[in-house]
Amino acid sequence: MPNPLTSMPVVGMVGGGQLARMTHQASIALGVHFRVLCDIPDDSAAQVAADSVVGDFRNFDDLEAFARGCDVVTFDHEHVPLRHVEKLVEAGVRVYPGPQALPYVQDKIRMRERLGSLGFPVPAWAIVENVSAVEEFAASYGWPVVIKAASGGYDGKGVWVVRSKADAERLLGAPSGITFFAEQHVPFRRELAALVARTPSGASRAFPVVETVQDDGICVEVVAPAPALSAELARRAQELALGIAEKLDVVGLLAVEIFEADAETPLVVNELAMRPHNSGHWTIDGCRTSQFGQHIRAVLDWPLGDTSLVAPATVMANLLGGTGPRAADLGSRVPLALSDPDVRLHLYGKGVRPGRKIGHVNISGDGVTDLRARARRAVDILRGDAQ
């Protein structure tokens, strides 16, 4: 139901985190009315979106009430129970991504099964219920073995690298209620990410492929476009992501995390996300269309925006909460970080906690080495680690 004041559509996003906050910012220029279902009144998005509703995404009544009056409902995260999404669709609500696509990000075993059956490159894997199964897998593929939880993991949580039987015993030895599966440890040169958008009518567009840098499972830096990536491999990565979006019938954004591996299988799919993604935050300042504006366009079935670069390179550095005595005093350090006139700062309205994502810095220009150093310096200042 369009906003009666403006006749513009109403987009509802379930989840009030930083992704919803930045999607709301993109909706302003597009004139879209943006509604957010938040967990608590001071969620990141609730601080900026006037139409914020507090509710529990695990409660169908809350979801249904939120969806009333929305032209389309989408997500800041992938944790809404699948049956709730199915019931919304059965009731006539347009929900993107829909229940045909969401299972492949909610359940990593289903994702691996589906991608493998479609012929997309994935690591060798197997469900493991005990230590003996891990040993058997390692006998075929070698140590170390990557053990993953089938659901619920993010930012390195739910992923363990086990290097021996003893490691496996520590992880699987006690009852946990977690469904585990093992993956071959892929020797890779670096990690890439391919971000694409797709509309309900099937139009799609890819962003430039980026390099991502992880620290303890958390993305700390993104370089766009990925340095020294051949045009052919970049094209193949984009086509891989576009192909997955089509085959899984994804509507909205799809982020495909990719290992750049050996010459025989140069690209191996690691993870999927069906929403705006950390690997795309650079697009706010580095692309003609941001990932957030593109997501809105996609779920509304509007024409997709231009994804070309606005500068030769952009570096995004995540701002994680520091641990020093000055870490909490963020506001006093912002002016010094902005003394570099090319720094673009995006804060999420979150309290500072060690290791928590509280913002990011983008910087665009020439020379990746220089941009990386300047982005890191700005983040160090904001964390209280540099003067």
PDB file of N, CA and C in Angstrom, residues 264-363:
ATOM      1  N   GLU A 264      43.335 -25.204 -11.461  1.00  0.00           N
ATOM      2  CA  GLU A 264      42.350 -26.187 -11.921  1.00  0.00           C
ATOM      3  C   GLU A 264      40.928 -25.755 -11.572  1.00  0.00           C
ATOM      4  N   THR A 265      40.733 -25.292 -10.355  1.00  0.00           N
ATOM      5  CA  THR A 265      39.431 -24.749  -9.925  1.00  0.00           C
ATOM      6  C   THR A 265      39.705 -23.399  -9.294  1.00  0.00           C
ATOM      7  N   PRO A 266      39.818 -22.339 -10.105  1.00  0.00           N
ATOM      8  CA  PRO A 266      40.279 -21.050  -9.569  1.00  0.00           C
ATOM      9  C   PRO A 266      39.284 -20.359  -8.653  1.00  0.00           C
ATOM     10  N   LEU A 267      38.002 -20.680  -8.763  1.00  0.00           N
ATOM     11  CA  LEU A 267      36.981 -20.032  -7.953  1.00  0.00           C
ATOM     12  C   LEU A 267      36.151 -21.099  -7.239  1.00  0.00           C
ATOM     13  N   VAL A 268      36.085 -21.013  -5.910  1.00  0.00           N
ATOM     14  CA  VAL A 268      35.332 -21.977  -5.118  1.00  0.00           C
ATOM     15  C   VAL A 268      34.390 -21.194  -4.212  1.00  0.00           C
ATOM     16  N   VAL A 269      33.102 -21.546  -4.225  1.00  0.00           N
ATOM     17  CA  VAL A 269      32.113 -20.839  -3.417  1.00  0.00           C
ATOM     18  C   VAL A 269      32.302 -21.189  -1.941  1.00  0.00           C
ATOM     19  N   ASN A 270      32.399 -20.162  -1.120  1.00  0.00           N
ATOM     20  CA  ASN A 270      32.517 -20.358   0.321  1.00  0.00           C
ATOM     21  C   ASN A 270      31.162 -20.161   1.001  1.00  0.00           C
ATOM     22  N   GLU A 271      30.608 -18.948   0.947  1.00  0.00           N
ATOM     23  CA  GLU A 271      29.356 -18.649   1.640  1.00  0.00           C
ATOM     24  C   GLU A 271      28.457 -17.791   0.752  1.00  0.00           C
ATOM     25  N   LEU A 272      27.168 -17.743   1.120  1.00  0.00           N
ATOM     26  CA  LEU A 272      26.182 -16.890   0.454  1.00  0.00           C
ATOM     27  C   LEU A 272      25.502 -15.999   1.486  1.00  0.00           C
ATOM     28  N   ALA A 273      25.070 -14.820   1.032  1.00  0.00           N
ATOM     29  CA  ALA A 273      24.199 -13.959   1.839  1.00  0.00           C
ATOM     30  C   ALA A 273      23.188 -13.327   0.896  1.00  0.00           C
ATOM     31  N   MET A 274      21.915 -13.323   1.293  1.00  0.00           N
ATOM     32  CA  MET A 274      20.845 -12.774   0.453  1.00  0.00           C
ATOM     33  C   MET A 274      20.307 -11.495   1.070  1.00  0.00           C
ATOM     34  N   ARG A 275      21.136 -10.471   1.054  1.00  0.00           N
ATOM     35  CA  ARG A 275      20.831  -9.170   1.666  1.00  0.00           C
ATOM     36  C   ARG A 275      22.019  -8.275   1.386  1.00  0.00           C
ATOM     37  N   PRO A 276      21.928  -6.987   1.721  1.00  0.00           N
ATOM     38  CA  PRO A 276      23.141  -6.166   1.698  1.00  0.00           C
ATOM     39  C   PRO A 276      24.217  -6.816   2.568  1.00  0.00           C
ATOM     40  N   HIS A 277      25.471  -6.601   2.194  1.00  0.00           N
ATOM     41  CA  HIS A 277      26.551  -7.390   2.782  1.00  0.00           C
ATOM     42  C   HIS A 277      27.751  -6.508   3.073  1.00  0.00           C
ATOM     43  N   ASN A 278      28.521  -6.895   4.083  1.00  0.00           N
ATOM     44  CA  ASN A 278      29.706  -6.131   4.483  1.00  0.00           C
ATOM     45  C   ASN A 278      30.672  -5.900   3.305  1.00  0.00           C
ATOM     46  N   SER A 279      30.740  -6.860   2.401  1.00  0.00           N
ATOM     47  CA  SER A 279      31.647  -6.719   1.260  1.00  0.00           C
ATOM     48  C   SER A 279      31.187  -5.648   0.282  1.00  0.00           C
ATOM     49  N   GLY A 280      29.973  -5.112   0.481  1.00  0.00           N
ATOM     50  CA  GLY A 280      29.456  -4.081  -0.420  1.00  0.00           C
ATOM     51  C   GLY A 280      29.343  -2.707   0.188  1.00  0.00           C
ATOM     52  N   HIS A 281      29.836  -2.514   1.425  1.00  0.00           N
ATOM     53  CA  HIS A 281      29.715  -1.188   2.048  1.00  0.00           C
ATOM     54  C   HIS A 281      30.502  -0.119   1.289  1.00  0.00           C
ATOM     55  N   TRP A 282      31.539  -0.519   0.597  1.00  0.00           N
ATOM     56  CA  TRP A 282      32.339   0.432  -0.185  1.00  0.00           C
ATOM     57  C   TRP A 282      31.515   1.111  -1.275  1.00  0.00           C
ATOM     58  N   THR A 283      30.428   0.472  -1.713  1.00  0.00           N
ATOM     59  CA  THR A 283      29.647   1.002  -2.830  1.00  0.00           C
ATOM     60  C   THR A 283      28.947   2.309  -2.487  1.00  0.00           C
ATOM     61  N   ILE A 284      28.771   2.605  -1.195  1.00  0.00           N
ATOM     62  CA  ILE A 284      28.120   3.863  -0.815  1.00  0.00           C
ATOM     63  C   ILE A 284      28.876   5.041  -1.419  1.00  0.00           C
ATOM     64  N   ASP A 285      30.206   4.979  -1.399  1.00  0.00           N
ATOM     65  CA  ASP A 285      31.033   6.082  -1.887  1.00  0.00           C
ATOM     66  C   ASP A 285      31.805   5.736  -3.149  1.00  0.00           C
ATOM     67  N   GLY A 286      31.895   4.447  -3.488  1.00  0.00           N
ATOM     68  CA  GLY A 286      32.751   4.045  -4.601  1.00  0.00           C
ATOM     69  C   GLY A 286      32.042   3.637  -5.867  1.00  0.00           C
ATOM     70  N   CYS A 287      30.691   3.570  -5.839  1.00  0.00           N
ATOM     71  CA  CYS A 287      29.925   3.141  -6.999  1.00  0.00           C
ATOM     72  C   CYS A 287      28.859   4.181  -7.337  1.00  0.00           C
ATOM     73  N   ARG A 288      28.431   4.175  -8.581  1.00  0.00           N
ATOM     74  CA  ARG A 288      27.372   5.101  -8.986  1.00  0.00           C
ATOM     75  C   ARG A 288      26.047   4.746  -8.321  1.00  0.00           C
ATOM     76  N   THR A 289      25.865   3.476  -8.001  1.00  0.00           N
ATOM     77  CA  THR A 289      24.695   3.028  -7.246  1.00  0.00           C
ATOM     78  C   THR A 289      25.196   2.207  -6.069  1.00  0.00           C
ATOM     79  N   SER A 290      24.739   2.511  -4.869  1.00  0.00           N
ATOM     80  CA  SER A 290      25.176   1.736  -3.710  1.00  0.00           C
ATOM     81  C   SER A 290      24.431   0.411  -3.660  1.00  0.00           C
ATOM     82  N   GLN A 291      24.988  -0.531  -2.911  1.00  0.00           N
ATOM     83  CA  GLN A 291      24.293  -1.806  -2.748  1.00  0.00           C
ATOM     84  C   GLN A 291      22.937  -1.618  -2.087  1.00  0.00           C
ATOM     85  N   PHE A 292      22.803  -0.612  -1.235  1.00  0.00           N
ATOM     86  CA  PHE A 292      21.560  -0.395  -0.511  1.00  0.00           C
ATOM     87  C   PHE A 292      20.477   0.170  -1.430  1.00  0.00           C
ATOM     88  N   GLY A 293      20.849   1.141  -2.254  1.00  0.00           N
ATOM     89  CA  GLY A 293      19.899   1.633  -3.239  1.00  0.00           C
ATOM     90  C   GLY A 293      19.527   0.566  -4.247  1.00  0.00           C
ATOM     91  N   GLN A 294      20.512  -0.265  -4.613  1.00  0.00           N
ATOM     92  CA  GLN A 294      20.238  -1.329  -5.573  1.00  0.00           C
ATOM     93  C   GLN A 294      19.282  -2.368  -4.994  1.00  0.00           C
ATOM     94  N   HIS A 295      19.433  -2.667  -3.714  1.00  0.00           N
ATOM     95  CA  HIS A 295      18.540  -3.639  -3.086  1.00  0.00           C
ATOM     96  C   HIS A 295      17.095  -3.132  -3.113  1.00  0.00           C
ATOM     97  N   ILE A 296      16.903  -1.863  -2.803  1.00  0.00           N
ATOM     98  CA  ILE A 296      15.553  -1.295  -2.860  1.00  0.00           C
ATOM     99  C   ILE A 296      14.997  -1.373  -4.269  1.00  0.00           C
ATOM    100  N   ARG A 297      15.801  -0.972  -5.246  1.00  0.00           N
ATOM    101  CA  ARG A 297      15.355  -1.050  -6.643  1.00  0.00           C
ATOM    102  C   ARG A 297      14.960  -2.479  -7.007  1.00  0.00           C
ATOM    103  N   ALA A 298      15.779  -3.424  -6.579  1.00  0.00           N
ATOM    104  CA  ALA A 298      15.555  -4.812  -6.973  1.00  0.00           C
ATOM    105  C   ALA A 298      14.254  -5.356  -6.391  1.00  0.00           C
ATOM    106  N   VAL A 299      14.028  -5.170  -5.080  1.00  0.00           N
ATOM    107  CA  VAL A 299      12.830  -5.761  -4.475  1.00  0.00           C
ATOM    108  C   VAL A 299      11.559  -5.076  -4.952  1.00  0.00           C
ATOM    109  N   LEU A 300      11.660  -3.823  -5.420  1.00  0.00           N
ATOM    110  CA  LEU A 300      10.507  -3.120  -5.983  1.00  0.00           C
ATOM    111  C   LEU A 300      10.328  -3.399  -7.469  1.00  0.00           C
ATOM    112  N   ASP A 301      11.247  -4.161  -8.045  1.00  0.00           N
ATOM    113  CA  ASP A 301      11.220  -4.449  -9.490  1.00  0.00           C
ATOM    114  C   ASP A 301      11.360  -3.168 -10.312  1.00  0.00           C
ATOM    115  N   TRP A 302      12.169  -2.252  -9.796  1.00  0.00           N
ATOM    116  CA  TRP A 302      12.507  -1.043 -10.527  1.00  0.00           C
ATOM    117  C   TRP A 302      13.756  -1.290 -11.375  1.00  0.00           C
ATOM    118  N   PRO A 303      14.022  -0.429 -12.357  1.00  0.00           N
ATOM    119  CA  PRO A 303      15.267  -0.572 -13.127  1.00  0.00           C
ATOM    120  C   PRO A 303      16.485  -0.519 -12.213  1.00  0.00           C
ATOM    121  N   LEU A 304      17.430  -1.411 -12.443  1.00  0.00           N
ATOM    122  CA  LEU A 304      18.626  -1.459 -11.614  1.00  0.00           C
ATOM    123  C   LEU A 304      19.584  -0.343 -12.005  1.00  0.00           C
ATOM    124  N   GLY A 305      20.355   0.131 -11.012  1.00  0.00           N
ATOM    125  CA  GLY A 305      21.244   1.260 -11.227  1.00  0.00           C
ATOM    126  C   GLY A 305      22.599   0.866 -11.785  1.00  0.00           C
ATOM    127  N   ASP A 306      23.320   1.860 -12.255  1.00  0.00           N
ATOM    128  CA  ASP A 306      24.668   1.699 -12.791  1.00  0.00           C
ATOM    129  C   ASP A 306      25.617   1.287 -11.667  1.00  0.00           C
ATOM    130  N   THR A 307      26.403   0.241 -11.892  1.00  0.00           N
ATOM    131  CA  THR A 307      27.318  -0.261 -10.863  1.00  0.00           C
ATOM    132  C   THR A 307      28.781   0.062 -11.167  1.00  0.00           C
ATOM    133  N   SER A 308      29.019   1.007 -12.067  1.00  0.00           N
ATOM    134  CA  SER A 308      30.403   1.321 -12.408  1.00  0.00           C
ATOM    135  C   SER A 308      31.067   2.140 -11.302  1.00  0.00           C
ATOM    136  N   LEU A 309      32.399   2.105 -11.295  1.00  0.00           N
ATOM    137  CA  LEU A 309      33.187   2.789 -10.283  1.00  0.00           C
ATOM    138  C   LEU A 309      33.158   4.302 -10.478  1.00  0.00           C
ATOM    139  N   VAL A 310      33.270   5.042  -9.385  1.00  0.00           N
ATOM    140  CA  VAL A 310      33.402   6.495  -9.468  1.00  0.00           C
ATOM    141  C   VAL A 310      34.856   6.931  -9.334  1.00  0.00           C
ATOM    142  N   ALA A 311      35.739   6.006  -8.992  1.00  0.00           N
ATOM    143  CA  ALA A 311      37.175   6.274  -8.874  1.00  0.00           C
ATOM    144  C   ALA A 311      37.907   4.979  -9.212  1.00  0.00           C
ATOM    145  N   PRO A 312      39.195   5.051  -9.547  1.00  0.00           N
ATOM    146  CA  PRO A 312      39.913   3.821  -9.891  1.00  0.00           C
ATOM    147  C   PRO A 312      39.872   2.754  -8.805  1.00  0.00           C
ATOM    148  N   ALA A 313      39.849   3.174  -7.532  1.00  0.00           N
ATOM    149  CA  ALA A 313      39.842   2.194  -6.439  1.00  0.00           C
ATOM    150  C   ALA A 313      39.145   2.786  -5.222  1.00  0.00           C
ATOM    151  N   THR A 314      38.558   1.906  -4.432  1.00  0.00           N
ATOM    152  CA  THR A 314      37.976   2.283  -3.136  1.00  0.00           C
ATOM    153  C   THR A 314      38.377   1.227  -2.117  1.00  0.00           C
ATOM    154  N   VAL A 315      38.772   1.680  -0.939  1.00  0.00           N
ATOM    155  CA  VAL A 315      39.079   0.778   0.172  1.00  0.00           C
ATOM    156  C   VAL A 315      38.079   1.040   1.287  1.00  0.00           C
ATOM    157  N   MET A 316      37.486  -0.037   1.795  1.00  0.00           N
ATOM    158  CA  MET A 316      36.625   0.022   2.970  1.00  0.00           C
ATOM    159  C   MET A 316      37.340  -0.643   4.126  1.00  0.00           C
ATOM    160  N   ALA A 317      37.390   0.032   5.261  1.00  0.00           N
ATOM    161  CA  ALA A 317      37.960  -0.548   6.476  1.00  0.00           C
ATOM    162  C   ALA A 317      36.890  -0.559   7.555  1.00  0.00           C
ATOM    163  N   ASN A 318      36.623  -1.729   8.116  1.00  0.00           N
ATOM    164  CA  ASN A 318      35.644  -1.836   9.194  1.00  0.00           C
ATOM    165  C   ASN A 318      36.195  -1.221  10.473  1.00  0.00           C
ATOM    166  N   LEU A 319      35.329  -0.544  11.181  1.00  0.00           N
ATOM    167  CA  LEU A 319      35.668   0.014  12.481  1.00  0.00           C
ATOM    168  C   LEU A 319      35.100  -0.906  13.554  1.00  0.00           C
ATOM    169  N   LEU A 320      35.989  -1.594  14.255  1.00  0.00           N
ATOM    170  CA  LEU A 320      35.596  -2.470  15.345  1.00  0.00           C
ATOM    171  C   LEU A 320      35.922  -1.799  16.675  1.00  0.00           C
ATOM    172  N   GLY A 321      35.088  -2.042  17.655  1.00  0.00           N
ATOM    173  CA  GLY A 321      35.324  -1.446  18.969  1.00  0.00           C
ATOM    174  C   GLY A 321      36.679  -1.829  19.520  1.00  0.00           C
ATOM    175  N   GLY A 322      37.405  -0.858  20.051  1.00  0.00           N
ATOM    176  CA  GLY A 322      38.737  -1.096  20.579  1.00  0.00           C
ATOM    177  C   GLY A 322      38.706  -1.613  22.008  1.00  0.00           C
ATOM    178  N   THR A 323      39.896  -1.869  22.526  1.00  0.00           N
ATOM    179  CA  THR A 323      40.017  -2.449  23.865  1.00  0.00           C
ATOM    180  C   THR A 323      40.756  -1.543  24.843  1.00  0.00           C
ATOM    181  N   GLY A 324      41.324  -0.461  24.360  1.00  0.00           N
ATOM    182  CA  GLY A 324      42.129   0.402  25.222  1.00  0.00           C
ATOM    183  C   GLY A 324      41.277   1.294  26.102  1.00  0.00           C
ATOM    184  N   PRO A 325      41.910   2.029  27.014  1.00  0.00           N
ATOM    185  CA  PRO A 325      41.170   2.885  27.954  1.00  0.00           C
ATOM    186  C   PRO A 325      40.440   4.029  27.273  1.00  0.00           C
ATOM    187  N   ARG A 326      40.858   4.403  26.038  1.00  0.00           N
ATOM    188  CA  ARG A 326      40.219   5.506  25.323  1.00  0.00           C
ATOM    189  C   ARG A 326      39.190   5.037  24.312  1.00  0.00           C
ATOM    190  N   ALA A 327      38.924   3.719  24.258  1.00  0.00           N
ATOM    191  CA  ALA A 327      38.096   3.165  23.194  1.00  0.00           C
ATOM    192  C   ALA A 327      36.676   3.726  23.193  1.00  0.00           C
ATOM    193  N   ALA A 328      36.111   3.928  24.372  1.00  0.00           N
ATOM    194  CA  ALA A 328      34.714   4.349  24.446  1.00  0.00           C
ATOM    195  C   ALA A 328      34.508   5.807  24.050  1.00  0.00           C
ATOM    196  N   ASP A 329      35.550   6.599  24.077  1.00  0.00           N
ATOM    197  CA  ASP A 329      35.440   8.039  23.796  1.00  0.00           C
ATOM    198  C   ASP A 329      35.562   8.281  22.293  1.00  0.00           C
ATOM    199  N   LEU A 330      34.624   7.711  21.532  1.00  0.00           N
ATOM    200  CA  LEU A 330      34.703   7.770  20.071  1.00  0.00           C
ATOM    201  C   LEU A 330      34.514   9.181  19.534  1.00  0.00           C
ATOM    202  N   GLY A 331      33.526   9.890  20.063  1.00  0.00           N
ATOM    203  CA  GLY A 331      33.170  11.184  19.491  1.00  0.00           C
ATOM    204  C   GLY A 331      34.315  12.174  19.445  1.00  0.00           C
ATOM    205  N   SER A 332      35.176  12.140  20.448  1.00  0.00           N
ATOM    206  CA  SER A 332      36.265  13.116  20.495  1.00  0.00           C
ATOM    207  C   SER A 332      37.313  12.868  19.416  1.00  0.00           C
ATOM    208  N   ARG A 333      37.325  11.662  18.842  1.00  0.00           N
ATOM    209  CA  ARG A 333      38.358  11.325  17.858  1.00  0.00           C
ATOM    210  C   ARG A 333      37.893  11.483  16.410  1.00  0.00           C
ATOM    211  N   VAL A 334      36.594  11.701  16.212  1.00  0.00           N
ATOM    212  CA  VAL A 334      36.084  11.812  14.847  1.00  0.00           C
ATOM    213  C   VAL A 334      36.736  12.965  14.076  1.00  0.00           C
ATOM    214  N   PRO A 335      36.879  14.172  14.649  1.00  0.00           N
ATOM    215  CA  PRO A 335      37.483  15.253  13.873  1.00  0.00           C
ATOM    216  C   PRO A 335      38.886  14.925  13.364  1.00  0.00           C
ATOM    217  N   LEU A 336      39.697  14.249  14.188  1.00  0.00           N
ATOM    218  CA  LEU A 336      41.047  13.909  13.747  1.00  0.00           C
ATOM    219  C   LEU A 336      41.002  12.899  12.596  1.00  0.00           C
ATOM    220  N   ALA A 337      40.105  11.931  12.673  1.00  0.00           N
ATOM    221  CA  ALA A 337      39.989  10.957  11.573  1.00  0.00           C
ATOM    222  C   ALA A 337      39.567  11.637  10.287  1.00  0.00           C
ATOM    223  N   LEU A 338      38.742  12.679  10.400  1.00  0.00           N
ATOM    224  CA  LEU A 338      38.262  13.389   9.214  1.00  0.00           C
ATOM    225  C   LEU A 338      39.230  14.455   8.729  1.00  0.00           C
ATOM    226  N   SER A 339      40.397  14.558   9.364  1.00  0.00           N
ATOM    227  CA  SER A 339      41.385  15.518   8.876  1.00  0.00           C
ATOM    228  C   SER A 339      41.921  15.109   7.515  1.00  0.00           C
ATOM    229  N   ASP A 340      41.794  13.823   7.156  1.00  0.00           N
ATOM    230  CA  ASP A 340      42.033  13.382   5.784  1.00  0.00           C
ATOM    231  C   ASP A 340      40.759  13.676   5.012  1.00  0.00           C
ATOM    232  N   PRO A 341      40.774  14.630   4.073  1.00  0.00           N
ATOM    233  CA  PRO A 341      39.522  15.080   3.443  1.00  0.00           C
ATOM    234  C   PRO A 341      38.845  14.034   2.575  1.00  0.00           C
ATOM    235  N   ASP A 342      39.549  12.959   2.242  1.00  0.00           N
ATOM    236  CA  ASP A 342      38.946  11.918   1.407  1.00  0.00           C
ATOM    237  C   ASP A 342      38.274  10.821   2.221  1.00  0.00           C
ATOM    238  N   VAL A 343      38.425  10.841   3.520  1.00  0.00           N
ATOM    239  CA  VAL A 343      37.812   9.821   4.367  1.00  0.00           C
ATOM    240  C   VAL A 343      36.310  10.042   4.435  1.00  0.00           C
ATOM    241  N   ARG A 344      35.561   8.979   4.196  1.00  0.00           N
ATOM    242  CA  ARG A 344      34.103   9.000   4.346  1.00  0.00           C
ATOM    243  C   ARG A 344      33.753   8.055   5.489  1.00  0.00           C
ATOM    244  N   LEU A 345      33.199   8.617   6.547  1.00  0.00           N
ATOM    245  CA  LEU A 345      32.925   7.863   7.770  1.00  0.00           C
ATOM    246  C   LEU A 345      31.449   7.510   7.861  1.00  0.00           C
ATOM    247  N   HIS A 346      31.171   6.258   8.206  1.00  0.00           N
ATOM    248  CA  HIS A 346      29.798   5.784   8.381  1.00  0.00           C
ATOM    249  C   HIS A 346      29.711   5.087   9.733  1.00  0.00           C
ATOM    250  N   LEU A 347      29.045   5.736  10.683  1.00  0.00           N
ATOM    251  CA  LEU A 347      28.869   5.180  12.015  1.00  0.00           C
ATOM    252  C   LEU A 347      27.461   4.613  12.155  1.00  0.00           C
ATOM    253  N   TYR A 348      27.321   3.578  12.995  1.00  0.00           N
ATOM    254  CA  TYR A 348      26.083   2.812  13.064  1.00  0.00           C
ATOM    255  C   TYR A 348      25.229   3.121  14.292  1.00  0.00           C
ATOM    256  N   GLY A 349      25.666   4.062  15.119  1.00  0.00           N
ATOM    257  CA  GLY A 349      24.873   4.393  16.291  1.00  0.00           C
ATOM    258  C   GLY A 349      24.911   3.332  17.371  1.00  0.00           C
ATOM    259  N   LYS A 350      25.988   2.574  17.425  1.00  0.00           N
ATOM    260  CA  LYS A 350      26.108   1.480  18.389  1.00  0.00           C
ATOM    261  C   LYS A 350      27.073   1.842  19.505  1.00  0.00           C
ATOM    262  N   GLY A 351      26.808   1.303  20.674  1.00  0.00           N
ATOM    263  CA  GLY A 351      27.753   1.452  21.760  1.00  0.00           C
ATOM    264  C   GLY A 351      29.034   0.697  21.472  1.00  0.00           C
ATOM    265  N   VAL A 352      30.136   1.211  22.014  1.00  0.00           N
ATOM    266  CA  VAL A 352      31.443   0.605  21.742  1.00  0.00           C
ATOM    267  C   VAL A 352      31.649  -0.605  22.647  1.00  0.00           C
ATOM    268  N   ARG A 353      31.923  -1.751  21.992  1.00  0.00           N
ATOM    269  CA  ARG A 353      32.332  -2.961  22.700  1.00  0.00           C
ATOM    270  C   ARG A 353      33.504  -3.557  21.943  1.00  0.00           C
ATOM    271  N   PRO A 354      34.461  -4.171  22.625  1.00  0.00           N
ATOM    272  CA  PRO A 354      35.613  -4.747  21.924  1.00  0.00           C
ATOM    273  C   PRO A 354      35.181  -5.719  20.825  1.00  0.00           C
ATOM    274  N   GLY A 355      35.670  -5.468  19.614  1.00  0.00           N
ATOM    275  CA  GLY A 355      35.409  -6.340  18.483  1.00  0.00           C
ATOM    276  C   GLY A 355      34.071  -6.142  17.806  1.00  0.00           C
ATOM    277  N   ARG A 356      33.221  -5.272  18.328  1.00  0.00           N
ATOM    278  CA  ARG A 356      31.900  -5.053  17.733  1.00  0.00           C
ATOM    279  C   ARG A 356      32.020  -4.123  16.528  1.00  0.00           C
ATOM    280  N   LYS A 357      31.294  -4.428  15.460  1.00  0.00           N
ATOM    281  CA  LYS A 357      31.266  -3.534  14.306  1.00  0.00           C
ATOM    282  C   LYS A 357      30.439  -2.299  14.657  1.00  0.00           C
ATOM    283  N   ILE A 358      31.106  -1.162  14.678  1.00  0.00           N
ATOM    284  CA  ILE A 358      30.401   0.073  15.040  1.00  0.00           C
ATOM    285  C   ILE A 358      30.409   1.089  13.904  1.00  0.00           C
ATOM    286  N   GLY A 359      31.069   0.765  12.798  1.00  0.00           N
ATOM    287  CA  GLY A 359      31.096   1.669  11.660  1.00  0.00           C
ATOM    288  C   GLY A 359      32.090   1.193  10.630  1.00  0.00           C
ATOM    289  N   HIS A 360      32.259   2.002   9.583  1.00  0.00           N
ATOM    290  CA  HIS A 360      33.302   1.721   8.602  1.00  0.00           C
ATOM    291  C   HIS A 360      33.750   3.019   7.957  1.00  0.00           C
ATOM    292  N   VAL A 361      34.908   2.933   7.337  1.00  0.00           N
ATOM    293  CA  VAL A 361      35.507   4.058   6.626  1.00  0.00           C
ATOM    294  C   VAL A 361      35.668   3.666   5.164  1.00  0.00           C
ATOM    295  N   ASN A 362      35.292   4.563   4.257  1.00  0.00           N
ATOM    296  CA  ASN A 362      35.572   4.402   2.831  1.00  0.00           C
ATOM    297  C   ASN A 362      36.514   5.500   2.386  1.00  0.00           C
ATOM    298  N   ILE A 363      37.397   5.156   1.470  1.00  0.00           N
ATOM    299  CA  ILE A 363      38.255   6.162   0.868  1.00  0.00           C
ATOM    300  C   ILE A 363      38.530   5.750  -0.578  1.00  0.00           C
TER     301      ILE A 363
END
